[in-house]
Coordinates of C-alpha atoms in Angstrom, one line a residue:
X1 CA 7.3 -8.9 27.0
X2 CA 7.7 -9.2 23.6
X3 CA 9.2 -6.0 21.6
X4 CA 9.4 -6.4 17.7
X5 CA 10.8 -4.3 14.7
X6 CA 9.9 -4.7 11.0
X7 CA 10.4 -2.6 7.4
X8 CA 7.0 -3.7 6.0
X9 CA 7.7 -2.0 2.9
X10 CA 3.7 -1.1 2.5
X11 CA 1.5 -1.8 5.2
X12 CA -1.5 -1.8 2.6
X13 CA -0.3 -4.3 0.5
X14 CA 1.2 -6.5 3.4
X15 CA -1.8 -6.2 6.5
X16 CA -2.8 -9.7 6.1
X17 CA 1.0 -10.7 6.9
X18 CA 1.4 -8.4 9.5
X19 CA -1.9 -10.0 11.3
X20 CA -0.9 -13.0 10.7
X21 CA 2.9 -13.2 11.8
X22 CA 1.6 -10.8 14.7
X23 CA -1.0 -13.8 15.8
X24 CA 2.2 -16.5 15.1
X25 CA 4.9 -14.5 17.3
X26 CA 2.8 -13.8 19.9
X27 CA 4.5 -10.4 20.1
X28 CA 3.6 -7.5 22.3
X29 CA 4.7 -4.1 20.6
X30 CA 5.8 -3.9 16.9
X31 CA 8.0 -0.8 15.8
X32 CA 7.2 -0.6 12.1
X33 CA 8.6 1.3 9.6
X34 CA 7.8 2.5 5.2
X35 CA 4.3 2.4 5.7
X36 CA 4.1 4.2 2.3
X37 CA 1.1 5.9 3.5
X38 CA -1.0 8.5 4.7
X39 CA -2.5 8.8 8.5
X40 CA -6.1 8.5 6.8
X41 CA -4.8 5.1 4.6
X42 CA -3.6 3.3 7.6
X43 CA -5.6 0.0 7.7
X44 CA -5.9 0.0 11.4
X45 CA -9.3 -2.1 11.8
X46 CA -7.8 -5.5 11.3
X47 CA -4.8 -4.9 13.7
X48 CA -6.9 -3.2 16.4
X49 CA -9.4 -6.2 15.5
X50 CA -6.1 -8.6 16.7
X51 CA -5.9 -7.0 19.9
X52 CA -3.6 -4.1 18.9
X53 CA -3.8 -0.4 19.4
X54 CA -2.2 1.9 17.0
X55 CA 0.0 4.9 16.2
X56 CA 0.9 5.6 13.3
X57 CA 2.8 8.7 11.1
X58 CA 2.9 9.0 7.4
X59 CA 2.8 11.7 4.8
X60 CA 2.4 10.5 1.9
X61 CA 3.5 7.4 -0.1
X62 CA 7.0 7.5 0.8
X63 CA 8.6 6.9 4.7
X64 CA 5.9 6.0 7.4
X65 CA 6.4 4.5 11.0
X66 CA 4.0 3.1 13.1
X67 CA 3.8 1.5 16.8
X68 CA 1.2 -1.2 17.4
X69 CA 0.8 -2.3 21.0
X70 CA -1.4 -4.7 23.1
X71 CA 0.2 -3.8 26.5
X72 CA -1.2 0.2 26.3
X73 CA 0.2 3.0 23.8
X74 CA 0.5 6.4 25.6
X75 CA 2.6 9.5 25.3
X76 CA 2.8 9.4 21.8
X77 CA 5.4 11.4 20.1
X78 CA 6.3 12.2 16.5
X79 CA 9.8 13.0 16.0
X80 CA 12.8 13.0 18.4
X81 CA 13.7 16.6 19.6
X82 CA 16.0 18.2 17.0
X83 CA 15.4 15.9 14.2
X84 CA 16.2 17.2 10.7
X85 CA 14.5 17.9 7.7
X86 CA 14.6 17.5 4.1
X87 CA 13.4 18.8 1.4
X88 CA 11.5 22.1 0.3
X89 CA 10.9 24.1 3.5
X90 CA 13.3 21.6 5.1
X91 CA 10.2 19.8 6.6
X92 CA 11.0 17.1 8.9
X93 CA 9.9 13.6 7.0
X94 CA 8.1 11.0 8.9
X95 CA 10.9 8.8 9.7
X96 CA 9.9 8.9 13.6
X97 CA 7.6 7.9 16.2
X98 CA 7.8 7.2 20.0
X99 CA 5.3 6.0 22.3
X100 CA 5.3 4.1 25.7
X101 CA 4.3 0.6 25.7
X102 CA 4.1 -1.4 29.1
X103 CA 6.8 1.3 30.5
X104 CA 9.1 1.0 27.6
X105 CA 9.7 3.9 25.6
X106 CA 9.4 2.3 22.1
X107 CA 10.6 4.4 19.0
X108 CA 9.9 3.2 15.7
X109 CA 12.8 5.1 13.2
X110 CA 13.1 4.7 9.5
X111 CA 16.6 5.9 8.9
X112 CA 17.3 7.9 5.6
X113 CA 18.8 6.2 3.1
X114 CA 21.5 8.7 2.1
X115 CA 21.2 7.3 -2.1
X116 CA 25.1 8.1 -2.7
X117 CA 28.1 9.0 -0.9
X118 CA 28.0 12.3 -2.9
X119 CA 24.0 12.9 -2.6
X120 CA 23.0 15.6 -0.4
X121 CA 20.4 13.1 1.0
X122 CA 24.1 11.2 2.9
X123 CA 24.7 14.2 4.6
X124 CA 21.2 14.8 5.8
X125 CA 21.3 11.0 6.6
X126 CA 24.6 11.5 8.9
X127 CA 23.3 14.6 10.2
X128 CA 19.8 12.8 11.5
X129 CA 22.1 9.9 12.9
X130 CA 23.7 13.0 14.8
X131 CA 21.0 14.4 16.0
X132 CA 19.6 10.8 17.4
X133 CA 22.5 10.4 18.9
X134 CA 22.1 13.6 21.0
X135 CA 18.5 13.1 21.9
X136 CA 19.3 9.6 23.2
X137 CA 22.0 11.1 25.2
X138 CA 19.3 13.8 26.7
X139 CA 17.0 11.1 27.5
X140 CA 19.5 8.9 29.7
X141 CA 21.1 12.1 31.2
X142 CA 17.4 12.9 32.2
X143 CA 16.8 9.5 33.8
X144 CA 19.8 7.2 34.1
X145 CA 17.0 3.9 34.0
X146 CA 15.2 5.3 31.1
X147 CA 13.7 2.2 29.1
X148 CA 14.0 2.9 26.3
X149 CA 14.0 0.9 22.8
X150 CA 15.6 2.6 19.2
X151 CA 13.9 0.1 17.1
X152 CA 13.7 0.2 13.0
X153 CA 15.3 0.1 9.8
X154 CA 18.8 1.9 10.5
X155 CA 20.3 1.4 6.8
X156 CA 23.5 1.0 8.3
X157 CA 25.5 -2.0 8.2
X158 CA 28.0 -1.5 11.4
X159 CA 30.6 -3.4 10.1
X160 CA 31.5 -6.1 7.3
X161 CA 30.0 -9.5 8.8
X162 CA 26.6 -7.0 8.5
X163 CA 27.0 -7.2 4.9
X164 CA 27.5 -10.6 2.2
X165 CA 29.9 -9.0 0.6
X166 CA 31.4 -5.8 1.5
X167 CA 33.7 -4.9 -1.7
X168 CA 30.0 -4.9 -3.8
X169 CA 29.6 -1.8 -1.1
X170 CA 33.0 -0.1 -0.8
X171 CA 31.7 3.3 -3.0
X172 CA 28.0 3.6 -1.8
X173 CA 26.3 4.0 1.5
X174 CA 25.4 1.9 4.2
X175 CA 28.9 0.7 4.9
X176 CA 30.9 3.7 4.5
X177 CA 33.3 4.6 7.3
X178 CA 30.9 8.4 8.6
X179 CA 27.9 6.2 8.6
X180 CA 29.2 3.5 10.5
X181 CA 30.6 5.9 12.8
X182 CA 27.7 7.9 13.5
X183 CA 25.8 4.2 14.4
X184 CA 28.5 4.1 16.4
X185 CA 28.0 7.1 18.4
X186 CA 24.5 6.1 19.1
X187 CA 25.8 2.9 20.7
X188 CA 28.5 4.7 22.6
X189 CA 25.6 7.4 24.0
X190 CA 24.2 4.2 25.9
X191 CA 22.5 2.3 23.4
X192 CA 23.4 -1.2 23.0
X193 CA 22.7 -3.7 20.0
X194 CA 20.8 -6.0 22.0
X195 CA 20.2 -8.7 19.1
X196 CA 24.1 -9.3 18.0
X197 CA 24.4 -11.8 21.1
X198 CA 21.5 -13.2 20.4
X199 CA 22.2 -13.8 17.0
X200 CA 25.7 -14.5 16.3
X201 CA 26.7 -14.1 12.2
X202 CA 28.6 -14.2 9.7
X203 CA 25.3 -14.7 7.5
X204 CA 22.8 -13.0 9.6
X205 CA 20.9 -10.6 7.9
X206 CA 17.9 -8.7 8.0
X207 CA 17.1 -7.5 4.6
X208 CA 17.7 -9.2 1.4
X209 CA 17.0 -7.3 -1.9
X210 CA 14.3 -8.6 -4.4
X211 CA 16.7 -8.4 -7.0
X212 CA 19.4 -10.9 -8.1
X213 CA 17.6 -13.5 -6.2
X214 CA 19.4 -12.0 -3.0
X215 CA 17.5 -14.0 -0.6
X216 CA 18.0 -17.7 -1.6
X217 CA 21.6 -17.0 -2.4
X218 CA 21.7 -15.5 1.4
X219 CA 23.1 -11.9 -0.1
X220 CA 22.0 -9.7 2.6
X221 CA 22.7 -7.4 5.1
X222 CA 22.1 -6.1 9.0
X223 CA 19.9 -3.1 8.8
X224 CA 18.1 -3.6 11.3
X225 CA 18.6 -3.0 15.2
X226 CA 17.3 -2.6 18.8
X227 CA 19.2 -0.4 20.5
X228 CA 18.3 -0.4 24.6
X229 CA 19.0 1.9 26.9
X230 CA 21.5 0.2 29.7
X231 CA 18.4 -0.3 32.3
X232 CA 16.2 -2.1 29.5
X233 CA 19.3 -3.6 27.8
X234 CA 19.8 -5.6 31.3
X235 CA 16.3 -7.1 30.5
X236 CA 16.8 -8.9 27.5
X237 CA 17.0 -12.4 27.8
X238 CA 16.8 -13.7 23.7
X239 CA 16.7 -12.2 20.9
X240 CA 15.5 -13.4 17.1
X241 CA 15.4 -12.2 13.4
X242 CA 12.6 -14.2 11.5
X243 CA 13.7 -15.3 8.4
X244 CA 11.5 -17.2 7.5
X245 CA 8.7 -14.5 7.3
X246 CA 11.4 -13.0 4.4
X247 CA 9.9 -16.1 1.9
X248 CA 7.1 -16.4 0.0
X249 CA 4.3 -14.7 -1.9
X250 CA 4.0 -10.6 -1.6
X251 CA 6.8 -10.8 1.9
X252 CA 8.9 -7.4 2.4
X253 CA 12.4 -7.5 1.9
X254 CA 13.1 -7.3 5.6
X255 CA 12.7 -9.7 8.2
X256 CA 10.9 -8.7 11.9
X257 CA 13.7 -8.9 14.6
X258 CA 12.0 -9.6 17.9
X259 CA 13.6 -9.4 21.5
X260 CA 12.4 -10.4 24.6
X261 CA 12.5 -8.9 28.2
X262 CA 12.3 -9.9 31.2

């Protein structure tokens, strides 16, 4: 089995790659994440039409997760159990989605940014991290061989080989010593980074930013993760970041990581 994560940054202006690299990798379940797009604007005919069934959360044209299976979707669940909100009414964003995919509980989460170390959108990004944190610690206190998979865009980089440079980061987010400590947490709840092995750095990255021609000078960082559960952790047997699906014509700014089980 095949598990996949992937920032698609638009899922309308990027279907035809996400058909395409699904038909290439040959994966089974695909955690996506910044749809930008409502439930009703989802184009789901042309990945149901590649063998895929869908579930998918969006608001509006901001956030937006999605799971895509071909080995059954069931128990479909928006939102982890305490999750935060932000913004007028304090309405939880759509930055979450769980469903289980040939027995594995697959979560698809779009971390919040955070925008500055002194934005109140950082402290709602650490206090979402902390509430993660303690859902993923209910789940494995509930069942011990829970399978379960925290895939998605984490906008943490855990520590400086994640990161091309990290003095260009040392007064904004994604590096700073709360975040990486609330990532951390996560990890120490159960959850392991089940790609690092697979894909030893420095210079292994995950998203490289459209500006400053990032991506051919290989200025990038590791956003994005798998994080198992010890019972599905102990069935990994590779794991992969596809850079190459970063080049070209109209690509998103991340890469897909993929692992595979056993």
């Amino acid at each position: 089995m095949r598990i996949a994560t992937w920032n698609v940054n638009s899922v309308r202006a990027r279907v035809d790659r996400v058909v395409a690299w699904l038909e290439r990798s040959d994966v089974d379940v695909l955690a996506v994440q910044e749809t930008k797009c409502r439930d009703d604007q989802f184009p789901e005919e042309p990945l149901r039409a590649a063998g895929y069934e869908v579930a998918h959360h969006g608001l509006n044209q901001w956030n937006g997760v999605a799971v895509l299976s071909r080995v059954g979707l069931e128990d479909v669940r928006v939102g982890f159990p305490g999750q935060p909100g932000w913004g007028e009414g304090d309405e939880a964003e759509a930055r979450a989605l769980g469903a289980r995919c040939g027995g594995v509980d697959v979560w698809s989460l779009y971390v919040p940014n955070g925008r500055a170390l002194d934005d109140p959108h950082y402290a709602y990004k650490l206090e979402w991290l902390a509430r993660l944190r303690d859902a993923g610690a209910a789940w494995l206190a509930d069942d011990a061989d829970a399978q379960v998979a925290l895939c998605g865009d984490w906008n943490v980089a855990p520590t400086d080989e994640d990161v091309w440079d990290p003095a260009v980061f040392a007064t904004s987010t994604h590096t700073s010593a709360p975040e990486r400590e609330a990532f951390r947490a996560v990890v120490d709840a159960g959850y392991a980074d089940v790609v690092r092995p697979h894909t030893p750095g420095p210079g292994t990255y995950t998203y490289w930013d459209y500006t400053q021609l990032r991506f051919p000078r290989r200025e990038g960082m590791r956003i994005d993760f798998a994080l198992c559960a010890p019972a599905l952790a102990a069935r990994v047997t590779g794991a992969s970041i596809d850079r190459q699906e970063r080049k070209g014509k109209g690509a998103s700014d991340h890469a897909p990581v993929v692992v595979e089980l056993g």
